[in-house]
PDB file of N, CA and C in Angstrom:
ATOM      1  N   UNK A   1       0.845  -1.177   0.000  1.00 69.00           N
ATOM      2  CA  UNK A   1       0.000   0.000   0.000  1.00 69.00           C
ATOM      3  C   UNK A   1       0.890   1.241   0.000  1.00 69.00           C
ATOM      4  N   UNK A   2       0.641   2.331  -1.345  1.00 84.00           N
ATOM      5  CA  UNK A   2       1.756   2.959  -0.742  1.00 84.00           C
ATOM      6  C   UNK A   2       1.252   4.280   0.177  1.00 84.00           C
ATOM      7  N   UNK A   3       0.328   4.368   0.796  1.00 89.00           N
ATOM      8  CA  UNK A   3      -0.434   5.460   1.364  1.00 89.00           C
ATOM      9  C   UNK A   3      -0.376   4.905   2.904  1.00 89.00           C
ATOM     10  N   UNK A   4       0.459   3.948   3.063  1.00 91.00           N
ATOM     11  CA  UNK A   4       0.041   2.911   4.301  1.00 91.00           C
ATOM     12  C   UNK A   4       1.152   4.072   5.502  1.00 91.00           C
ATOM     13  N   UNK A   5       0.004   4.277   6.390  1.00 91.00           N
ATOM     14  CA  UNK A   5       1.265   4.683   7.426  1.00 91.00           C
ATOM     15  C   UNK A   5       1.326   3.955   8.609  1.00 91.00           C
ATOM     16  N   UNK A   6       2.200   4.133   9.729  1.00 92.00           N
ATOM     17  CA  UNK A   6       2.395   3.476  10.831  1.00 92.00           C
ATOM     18  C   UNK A   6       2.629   3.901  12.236  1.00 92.00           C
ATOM     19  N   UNK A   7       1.421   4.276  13.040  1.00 94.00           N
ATOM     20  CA  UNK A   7       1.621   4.641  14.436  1.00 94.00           C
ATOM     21  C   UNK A   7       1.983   3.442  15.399  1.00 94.00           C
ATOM     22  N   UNK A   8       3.211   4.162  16.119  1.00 97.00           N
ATOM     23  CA  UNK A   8       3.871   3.208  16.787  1.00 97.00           C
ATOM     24  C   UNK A   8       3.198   3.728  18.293  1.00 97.00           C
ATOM     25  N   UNK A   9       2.972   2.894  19.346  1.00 98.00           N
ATOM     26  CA  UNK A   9       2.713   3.167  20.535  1.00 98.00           C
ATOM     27  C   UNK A   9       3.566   2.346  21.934  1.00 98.00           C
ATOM     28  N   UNK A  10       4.068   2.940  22.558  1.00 98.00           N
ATOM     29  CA  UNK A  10       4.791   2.563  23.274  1.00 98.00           C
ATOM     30  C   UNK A  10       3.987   2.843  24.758  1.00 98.00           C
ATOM     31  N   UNK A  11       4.261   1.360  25.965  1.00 98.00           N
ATOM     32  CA  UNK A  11       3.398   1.262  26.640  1.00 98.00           C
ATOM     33  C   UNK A  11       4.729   1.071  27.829  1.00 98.00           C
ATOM     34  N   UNK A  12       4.803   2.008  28.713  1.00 98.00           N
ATOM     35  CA  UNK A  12       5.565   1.645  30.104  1.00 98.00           C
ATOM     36  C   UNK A  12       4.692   1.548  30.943  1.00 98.00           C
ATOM     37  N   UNK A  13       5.433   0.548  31.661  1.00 98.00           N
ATOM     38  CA  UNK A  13       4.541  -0.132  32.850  1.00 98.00           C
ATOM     39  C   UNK A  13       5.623  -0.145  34.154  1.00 98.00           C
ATOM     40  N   UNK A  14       4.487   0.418  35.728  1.00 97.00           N
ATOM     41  CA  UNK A  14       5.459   0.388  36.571  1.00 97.00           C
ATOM     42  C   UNK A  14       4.642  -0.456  37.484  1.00 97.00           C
ATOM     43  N   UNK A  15       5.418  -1.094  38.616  1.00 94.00           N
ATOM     44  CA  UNK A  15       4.903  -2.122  39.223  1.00 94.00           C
ATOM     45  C   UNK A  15       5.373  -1.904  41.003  1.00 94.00           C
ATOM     46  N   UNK A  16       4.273  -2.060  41.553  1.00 91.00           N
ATOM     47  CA  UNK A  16       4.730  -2.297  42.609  1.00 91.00           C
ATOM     48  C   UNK A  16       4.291  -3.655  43.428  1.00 91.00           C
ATOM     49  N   UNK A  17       3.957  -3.878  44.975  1.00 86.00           N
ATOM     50  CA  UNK A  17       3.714  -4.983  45.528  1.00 86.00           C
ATOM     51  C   UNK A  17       2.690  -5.385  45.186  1.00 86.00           C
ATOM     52  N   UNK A  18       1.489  -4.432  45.040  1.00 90.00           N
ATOM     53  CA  UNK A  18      -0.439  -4.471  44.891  1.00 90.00           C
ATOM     54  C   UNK A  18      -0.932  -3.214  43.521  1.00 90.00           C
ATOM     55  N   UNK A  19       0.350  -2.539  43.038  1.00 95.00           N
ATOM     56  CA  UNK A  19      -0.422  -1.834  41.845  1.00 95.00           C
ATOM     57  C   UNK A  19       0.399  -1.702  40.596  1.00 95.00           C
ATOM     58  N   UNK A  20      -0.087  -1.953  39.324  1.00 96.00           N
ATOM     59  CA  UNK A  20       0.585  -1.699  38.365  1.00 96.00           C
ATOM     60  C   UNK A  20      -0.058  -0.742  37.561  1.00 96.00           C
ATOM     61  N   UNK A  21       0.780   0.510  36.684  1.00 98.00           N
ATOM     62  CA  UNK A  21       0.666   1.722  36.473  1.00 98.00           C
ATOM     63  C   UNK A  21       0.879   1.233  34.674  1.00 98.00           C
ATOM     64  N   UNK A  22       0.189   1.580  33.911  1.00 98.00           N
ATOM     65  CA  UNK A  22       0.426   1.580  32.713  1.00 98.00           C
ATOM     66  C   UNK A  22      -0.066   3.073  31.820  1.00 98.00           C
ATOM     67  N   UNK A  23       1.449   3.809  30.801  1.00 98.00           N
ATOM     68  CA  UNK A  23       1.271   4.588  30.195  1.00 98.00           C
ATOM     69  C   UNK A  23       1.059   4.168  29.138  1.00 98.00           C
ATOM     70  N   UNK A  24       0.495   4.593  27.839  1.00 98.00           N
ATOM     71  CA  UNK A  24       0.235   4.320  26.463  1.00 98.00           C
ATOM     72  C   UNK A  24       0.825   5.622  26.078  1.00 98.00           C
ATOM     73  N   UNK A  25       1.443   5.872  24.827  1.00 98.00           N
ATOM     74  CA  UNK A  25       1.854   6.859  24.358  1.00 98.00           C
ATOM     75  C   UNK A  25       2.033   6.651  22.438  1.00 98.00           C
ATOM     76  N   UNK A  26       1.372   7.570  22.181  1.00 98.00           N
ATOM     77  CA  UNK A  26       1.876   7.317  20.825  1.00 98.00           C
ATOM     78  C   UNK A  26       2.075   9.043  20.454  1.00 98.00           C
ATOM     79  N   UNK A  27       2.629   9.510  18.525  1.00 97.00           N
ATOM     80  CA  UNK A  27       2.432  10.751  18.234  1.00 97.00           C
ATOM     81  C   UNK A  27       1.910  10.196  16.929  1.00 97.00           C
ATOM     82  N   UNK A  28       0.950  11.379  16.846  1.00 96.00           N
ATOM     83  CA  UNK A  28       0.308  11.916  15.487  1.00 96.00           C
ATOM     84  C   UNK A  28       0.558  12.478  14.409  1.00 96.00           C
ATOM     85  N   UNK A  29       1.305  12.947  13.522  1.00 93.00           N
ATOM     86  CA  UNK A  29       1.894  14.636  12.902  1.00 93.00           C
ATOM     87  C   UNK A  29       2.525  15.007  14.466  1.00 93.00           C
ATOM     88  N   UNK A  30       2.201  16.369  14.743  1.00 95.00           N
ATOM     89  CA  UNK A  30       2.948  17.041  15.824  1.00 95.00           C
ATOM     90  C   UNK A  30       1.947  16.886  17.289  1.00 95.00           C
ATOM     91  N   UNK A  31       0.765  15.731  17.300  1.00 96.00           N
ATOM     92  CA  UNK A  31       0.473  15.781  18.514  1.00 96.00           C
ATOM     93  C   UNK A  31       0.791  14.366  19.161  1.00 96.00           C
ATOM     94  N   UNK A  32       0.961  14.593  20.478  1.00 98.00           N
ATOM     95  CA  UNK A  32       1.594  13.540  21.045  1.00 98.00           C
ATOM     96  C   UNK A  32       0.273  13.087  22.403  1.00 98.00           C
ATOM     97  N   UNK A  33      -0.351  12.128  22.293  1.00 98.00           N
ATOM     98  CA  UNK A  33      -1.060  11.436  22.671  1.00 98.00           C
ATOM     99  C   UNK A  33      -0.674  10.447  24.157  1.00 98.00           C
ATOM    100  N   UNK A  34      -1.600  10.791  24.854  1.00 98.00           N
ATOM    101  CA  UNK A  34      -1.388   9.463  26.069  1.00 98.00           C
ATOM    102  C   UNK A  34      -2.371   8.917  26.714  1.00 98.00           C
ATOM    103  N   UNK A  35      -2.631   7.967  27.541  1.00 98.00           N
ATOM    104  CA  UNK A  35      -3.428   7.227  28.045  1.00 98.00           C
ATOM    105  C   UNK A  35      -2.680   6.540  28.885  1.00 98.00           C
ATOM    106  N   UNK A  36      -3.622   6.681  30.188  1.00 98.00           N
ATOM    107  CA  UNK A  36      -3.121   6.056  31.692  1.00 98.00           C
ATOM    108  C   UNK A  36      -4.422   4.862  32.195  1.00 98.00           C
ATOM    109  N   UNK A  37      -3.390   3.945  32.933  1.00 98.00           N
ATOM    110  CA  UNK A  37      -4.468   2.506  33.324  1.00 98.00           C
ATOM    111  C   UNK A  37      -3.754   2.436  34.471  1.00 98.00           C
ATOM    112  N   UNK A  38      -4.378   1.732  35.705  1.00 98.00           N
ATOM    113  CA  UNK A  38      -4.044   1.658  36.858  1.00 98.00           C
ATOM    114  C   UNK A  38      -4.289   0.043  37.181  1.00 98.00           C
ATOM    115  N   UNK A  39      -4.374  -1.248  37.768  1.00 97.00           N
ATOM    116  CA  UNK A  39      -4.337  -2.306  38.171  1.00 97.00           C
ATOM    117  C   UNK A  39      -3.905  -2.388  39.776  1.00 97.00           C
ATOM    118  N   UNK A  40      -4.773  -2.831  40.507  1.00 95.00           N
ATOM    119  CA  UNK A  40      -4.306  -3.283  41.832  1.00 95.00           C
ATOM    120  C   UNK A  40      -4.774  -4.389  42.227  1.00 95.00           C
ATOM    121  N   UNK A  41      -3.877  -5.041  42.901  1.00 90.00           N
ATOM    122  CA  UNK A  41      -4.383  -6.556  43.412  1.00 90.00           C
ATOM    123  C   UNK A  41      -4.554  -6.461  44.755  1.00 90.00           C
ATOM    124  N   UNK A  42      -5.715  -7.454  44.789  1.00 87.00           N
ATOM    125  CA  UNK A  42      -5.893  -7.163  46.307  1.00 87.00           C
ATOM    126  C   UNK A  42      -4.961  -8.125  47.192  1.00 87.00           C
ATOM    127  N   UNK A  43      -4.140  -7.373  48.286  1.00 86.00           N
ATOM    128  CA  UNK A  43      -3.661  -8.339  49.189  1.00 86.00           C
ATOM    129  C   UNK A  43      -3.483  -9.838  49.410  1.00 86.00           C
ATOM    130  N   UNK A  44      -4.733 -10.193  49.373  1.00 88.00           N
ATOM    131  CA  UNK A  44      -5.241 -11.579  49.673  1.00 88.00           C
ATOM    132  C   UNK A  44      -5.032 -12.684  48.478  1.00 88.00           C
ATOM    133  N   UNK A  45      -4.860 -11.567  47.278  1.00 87.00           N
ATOM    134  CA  UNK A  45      -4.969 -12.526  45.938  1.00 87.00           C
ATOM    135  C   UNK A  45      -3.266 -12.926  46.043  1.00 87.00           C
ATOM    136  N   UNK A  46      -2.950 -13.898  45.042  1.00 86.00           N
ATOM    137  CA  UNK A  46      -1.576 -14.363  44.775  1.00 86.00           C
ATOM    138  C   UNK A  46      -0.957 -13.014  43.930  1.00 86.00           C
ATOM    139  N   UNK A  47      -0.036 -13.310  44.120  1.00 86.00           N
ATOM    140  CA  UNK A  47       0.716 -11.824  43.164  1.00 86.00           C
ATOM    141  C   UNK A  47       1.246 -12.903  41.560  1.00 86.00           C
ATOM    142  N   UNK A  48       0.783 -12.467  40.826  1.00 86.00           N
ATOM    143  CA  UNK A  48       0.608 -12.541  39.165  1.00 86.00           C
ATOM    144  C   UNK A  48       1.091 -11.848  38.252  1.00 86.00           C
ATOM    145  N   UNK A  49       2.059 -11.325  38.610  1.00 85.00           N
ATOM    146  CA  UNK A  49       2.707  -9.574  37.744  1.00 85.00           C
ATOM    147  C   UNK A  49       1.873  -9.429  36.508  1.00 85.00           C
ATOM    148  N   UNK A  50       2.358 -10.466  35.984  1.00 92.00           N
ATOM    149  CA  UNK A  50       1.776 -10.793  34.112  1.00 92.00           C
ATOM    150  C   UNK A  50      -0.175 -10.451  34.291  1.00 92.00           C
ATOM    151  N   UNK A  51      -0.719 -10.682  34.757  1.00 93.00           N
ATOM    152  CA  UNK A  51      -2.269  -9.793  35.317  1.00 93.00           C
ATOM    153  C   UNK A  51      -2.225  -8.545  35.446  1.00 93.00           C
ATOM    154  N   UNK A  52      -1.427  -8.184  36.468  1.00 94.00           N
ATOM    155  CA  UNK A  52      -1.765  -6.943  36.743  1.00 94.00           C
ATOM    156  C   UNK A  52      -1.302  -5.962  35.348  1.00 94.00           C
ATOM    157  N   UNK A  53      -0.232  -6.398  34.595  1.00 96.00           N
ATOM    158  CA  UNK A  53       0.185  -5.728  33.766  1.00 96.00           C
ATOM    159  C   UNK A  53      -0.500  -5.528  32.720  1.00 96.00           C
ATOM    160  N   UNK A  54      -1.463  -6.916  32.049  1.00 96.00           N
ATOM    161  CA  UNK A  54      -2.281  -7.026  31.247  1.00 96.00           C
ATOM    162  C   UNK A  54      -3.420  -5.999  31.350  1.00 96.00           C
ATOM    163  N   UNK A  55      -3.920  -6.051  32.621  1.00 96.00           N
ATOM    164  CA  UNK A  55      -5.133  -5.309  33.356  1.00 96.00           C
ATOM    165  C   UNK A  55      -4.786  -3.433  32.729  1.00 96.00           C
ATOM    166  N   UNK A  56      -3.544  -3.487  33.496  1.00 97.00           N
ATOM    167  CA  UNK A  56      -2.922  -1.878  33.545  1.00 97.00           C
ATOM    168  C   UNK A  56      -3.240  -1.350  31.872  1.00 97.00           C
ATOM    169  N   UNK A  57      -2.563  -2.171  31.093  1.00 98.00           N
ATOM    170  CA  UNK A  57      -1.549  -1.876  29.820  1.00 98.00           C
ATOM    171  C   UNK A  57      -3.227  -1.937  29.049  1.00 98.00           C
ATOM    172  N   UNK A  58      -4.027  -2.896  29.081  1.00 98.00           N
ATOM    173  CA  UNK A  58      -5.780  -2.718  28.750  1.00 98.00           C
ATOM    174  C   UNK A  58      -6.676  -1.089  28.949  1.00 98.00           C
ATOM    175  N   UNK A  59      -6.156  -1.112  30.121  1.00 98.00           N
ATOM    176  CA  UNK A  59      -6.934   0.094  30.675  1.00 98.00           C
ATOM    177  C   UNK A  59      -5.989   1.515  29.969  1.00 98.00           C
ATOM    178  N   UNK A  60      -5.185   1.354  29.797  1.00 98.00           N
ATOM    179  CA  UNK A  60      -4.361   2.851  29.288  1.00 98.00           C
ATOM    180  C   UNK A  60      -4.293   2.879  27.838  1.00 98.00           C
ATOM    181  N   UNK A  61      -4.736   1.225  27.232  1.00 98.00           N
ATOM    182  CA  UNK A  61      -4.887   1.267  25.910  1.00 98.00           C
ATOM    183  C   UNK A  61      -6.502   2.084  25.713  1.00 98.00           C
ATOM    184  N   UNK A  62      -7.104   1.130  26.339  1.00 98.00           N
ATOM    185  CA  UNK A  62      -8.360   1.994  26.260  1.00 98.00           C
ATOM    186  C   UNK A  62      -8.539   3.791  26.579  1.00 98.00           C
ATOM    187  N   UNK A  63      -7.904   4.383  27.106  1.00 98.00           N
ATOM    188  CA  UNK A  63      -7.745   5.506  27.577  1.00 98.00           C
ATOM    189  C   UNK A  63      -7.459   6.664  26.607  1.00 98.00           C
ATOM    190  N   UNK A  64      -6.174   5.740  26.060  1.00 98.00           N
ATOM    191  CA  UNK A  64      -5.584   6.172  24.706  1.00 98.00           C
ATOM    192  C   UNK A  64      -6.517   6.159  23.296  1.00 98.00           C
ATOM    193  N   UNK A  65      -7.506   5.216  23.901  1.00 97.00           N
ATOM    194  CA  UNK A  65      -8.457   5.301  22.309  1.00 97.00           C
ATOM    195  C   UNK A  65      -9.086   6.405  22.199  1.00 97.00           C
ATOM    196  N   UNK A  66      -9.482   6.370  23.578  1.00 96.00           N
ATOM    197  CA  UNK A  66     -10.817   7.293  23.783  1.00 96.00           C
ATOM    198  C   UNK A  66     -10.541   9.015  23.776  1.00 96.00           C
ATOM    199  N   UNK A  67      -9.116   9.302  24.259  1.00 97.00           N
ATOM    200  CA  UNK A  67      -8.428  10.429  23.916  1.00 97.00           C
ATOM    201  C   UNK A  67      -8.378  10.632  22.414  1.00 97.00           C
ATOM    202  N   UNK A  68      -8.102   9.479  21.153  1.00 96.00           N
ATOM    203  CA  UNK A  68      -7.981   9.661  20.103  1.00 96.00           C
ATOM    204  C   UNK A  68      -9.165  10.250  19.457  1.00 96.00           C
ATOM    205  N   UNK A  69     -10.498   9.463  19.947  1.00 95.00           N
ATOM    206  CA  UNK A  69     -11.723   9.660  19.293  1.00 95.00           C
ATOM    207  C   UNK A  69     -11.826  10.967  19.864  1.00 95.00           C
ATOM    208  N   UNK A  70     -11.523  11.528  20.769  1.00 94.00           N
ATOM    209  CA  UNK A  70     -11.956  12.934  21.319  1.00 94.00           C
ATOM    210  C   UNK A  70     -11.214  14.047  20.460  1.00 94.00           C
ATOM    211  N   UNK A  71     -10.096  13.540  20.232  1.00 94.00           N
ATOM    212  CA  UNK A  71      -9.727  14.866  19.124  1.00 94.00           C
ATOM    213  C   UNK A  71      -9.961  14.472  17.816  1.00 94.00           C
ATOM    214  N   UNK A  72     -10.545  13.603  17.426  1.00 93.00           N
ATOM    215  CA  UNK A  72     -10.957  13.313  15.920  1.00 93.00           C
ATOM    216  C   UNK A  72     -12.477  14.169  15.865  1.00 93.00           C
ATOM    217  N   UNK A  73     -13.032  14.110  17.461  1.00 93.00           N
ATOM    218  CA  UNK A  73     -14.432  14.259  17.118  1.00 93.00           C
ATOM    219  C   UNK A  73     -13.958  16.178  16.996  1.00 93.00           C
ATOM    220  N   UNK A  74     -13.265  16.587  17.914  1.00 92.00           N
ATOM    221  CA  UNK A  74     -12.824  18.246  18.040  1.00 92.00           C
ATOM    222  C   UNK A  74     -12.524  18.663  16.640  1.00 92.00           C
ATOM    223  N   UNK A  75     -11.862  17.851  15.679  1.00 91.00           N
ATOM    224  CA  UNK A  75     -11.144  17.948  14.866  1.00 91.00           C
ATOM    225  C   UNK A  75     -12.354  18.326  13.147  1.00 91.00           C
ATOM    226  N   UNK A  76     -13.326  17.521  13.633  1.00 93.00           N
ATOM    227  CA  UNK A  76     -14.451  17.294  12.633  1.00 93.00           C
ATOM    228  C   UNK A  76     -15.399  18.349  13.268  1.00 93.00           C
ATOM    229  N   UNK A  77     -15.762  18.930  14.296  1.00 92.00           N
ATOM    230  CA  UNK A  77     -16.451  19.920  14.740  1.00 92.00           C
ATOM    231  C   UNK A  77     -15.930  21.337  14.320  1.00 92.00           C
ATOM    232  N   UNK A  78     -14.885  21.304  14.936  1.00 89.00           N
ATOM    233  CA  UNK A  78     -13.990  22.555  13.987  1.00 89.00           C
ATOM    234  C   UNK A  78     -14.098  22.539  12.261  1.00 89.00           C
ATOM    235  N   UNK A  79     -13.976  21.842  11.452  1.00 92.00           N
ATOM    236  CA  UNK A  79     -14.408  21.734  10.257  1.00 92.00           C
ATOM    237  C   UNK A  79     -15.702  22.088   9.818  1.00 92.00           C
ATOM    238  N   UNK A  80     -16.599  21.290  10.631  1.00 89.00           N
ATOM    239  CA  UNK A  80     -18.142  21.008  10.215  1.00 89.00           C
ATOM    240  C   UNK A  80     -18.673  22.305  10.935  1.00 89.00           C
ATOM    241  N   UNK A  81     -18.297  23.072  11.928  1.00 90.00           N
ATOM    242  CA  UNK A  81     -18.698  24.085  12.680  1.00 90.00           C
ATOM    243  C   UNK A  81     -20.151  23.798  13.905  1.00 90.00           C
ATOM    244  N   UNK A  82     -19.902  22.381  13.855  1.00 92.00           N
ATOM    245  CA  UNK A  82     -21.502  21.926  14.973  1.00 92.00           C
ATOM    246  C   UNK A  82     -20.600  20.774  15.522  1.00 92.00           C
ATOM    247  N   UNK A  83     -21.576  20.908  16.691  1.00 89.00           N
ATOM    248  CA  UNK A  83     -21.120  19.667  17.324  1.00 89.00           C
ATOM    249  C   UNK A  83     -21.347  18.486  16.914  1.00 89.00           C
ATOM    250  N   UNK A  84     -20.435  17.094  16.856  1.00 88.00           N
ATOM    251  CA  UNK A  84     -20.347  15.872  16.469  1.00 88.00           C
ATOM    252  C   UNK A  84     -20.256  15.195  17.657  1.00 88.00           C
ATOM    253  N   UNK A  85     -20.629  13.734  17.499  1.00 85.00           N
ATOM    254  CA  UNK A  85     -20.365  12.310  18.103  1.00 85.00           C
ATOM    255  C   UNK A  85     -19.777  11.009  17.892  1.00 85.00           C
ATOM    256  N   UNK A  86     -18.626  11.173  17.918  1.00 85.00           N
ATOM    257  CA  UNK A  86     -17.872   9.822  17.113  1.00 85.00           C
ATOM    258  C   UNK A  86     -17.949   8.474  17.804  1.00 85.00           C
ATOM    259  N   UNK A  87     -18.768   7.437  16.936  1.00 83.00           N
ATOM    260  CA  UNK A  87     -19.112   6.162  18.010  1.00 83.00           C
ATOM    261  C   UNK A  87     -18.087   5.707  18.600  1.00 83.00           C
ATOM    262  N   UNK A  88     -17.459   4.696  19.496  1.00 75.00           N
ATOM    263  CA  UNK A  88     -16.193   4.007  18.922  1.00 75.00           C
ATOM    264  C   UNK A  88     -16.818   2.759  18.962  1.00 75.00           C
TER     265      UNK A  88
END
């Protein structure tokens, strides 16, 4: 495809005893995008790193979508001059 482009997103994850912290980050042209997810285990549960991280790195992906659709929808309002609703 030669029109094909490629957003790369890079996901750090920090961990502690009961919470794991996940950033999502990607850039656009010149805007630079993020999304945050949080994961905590409760005490009582077994500690699973690979869960909590999944959990985290889910939730900041999702975060990150929903930031995207929000400036796509800003982006098409400014154009169209009315307010829009972009499903996801």
């Amino acid at each position: 495809m030669e029109n094909q482009k490629v957003f790369t997103v890079e996901v750090l994850v920090d961990e502690t005893e009961t919470t794991t912290n996940a950033k999502a980050v990607t850039t656009i042209g010149a805007t630079t995008f993020g999304g945050w997810g949080r994961a905590r285990r409760n005490p009582s549960d077994p500690n699973v790193p690979h869960i909590g991280e999944e959990l985290a790195t889910a939730r900041a992906l999702s975060d990150l979508a929903h930031k995207l659709l929000d400036s796509a929808a800003d982006a098409i309002e400014d154009r169209e001059g009315h307010p829009v609703h972009v499903h996801d």
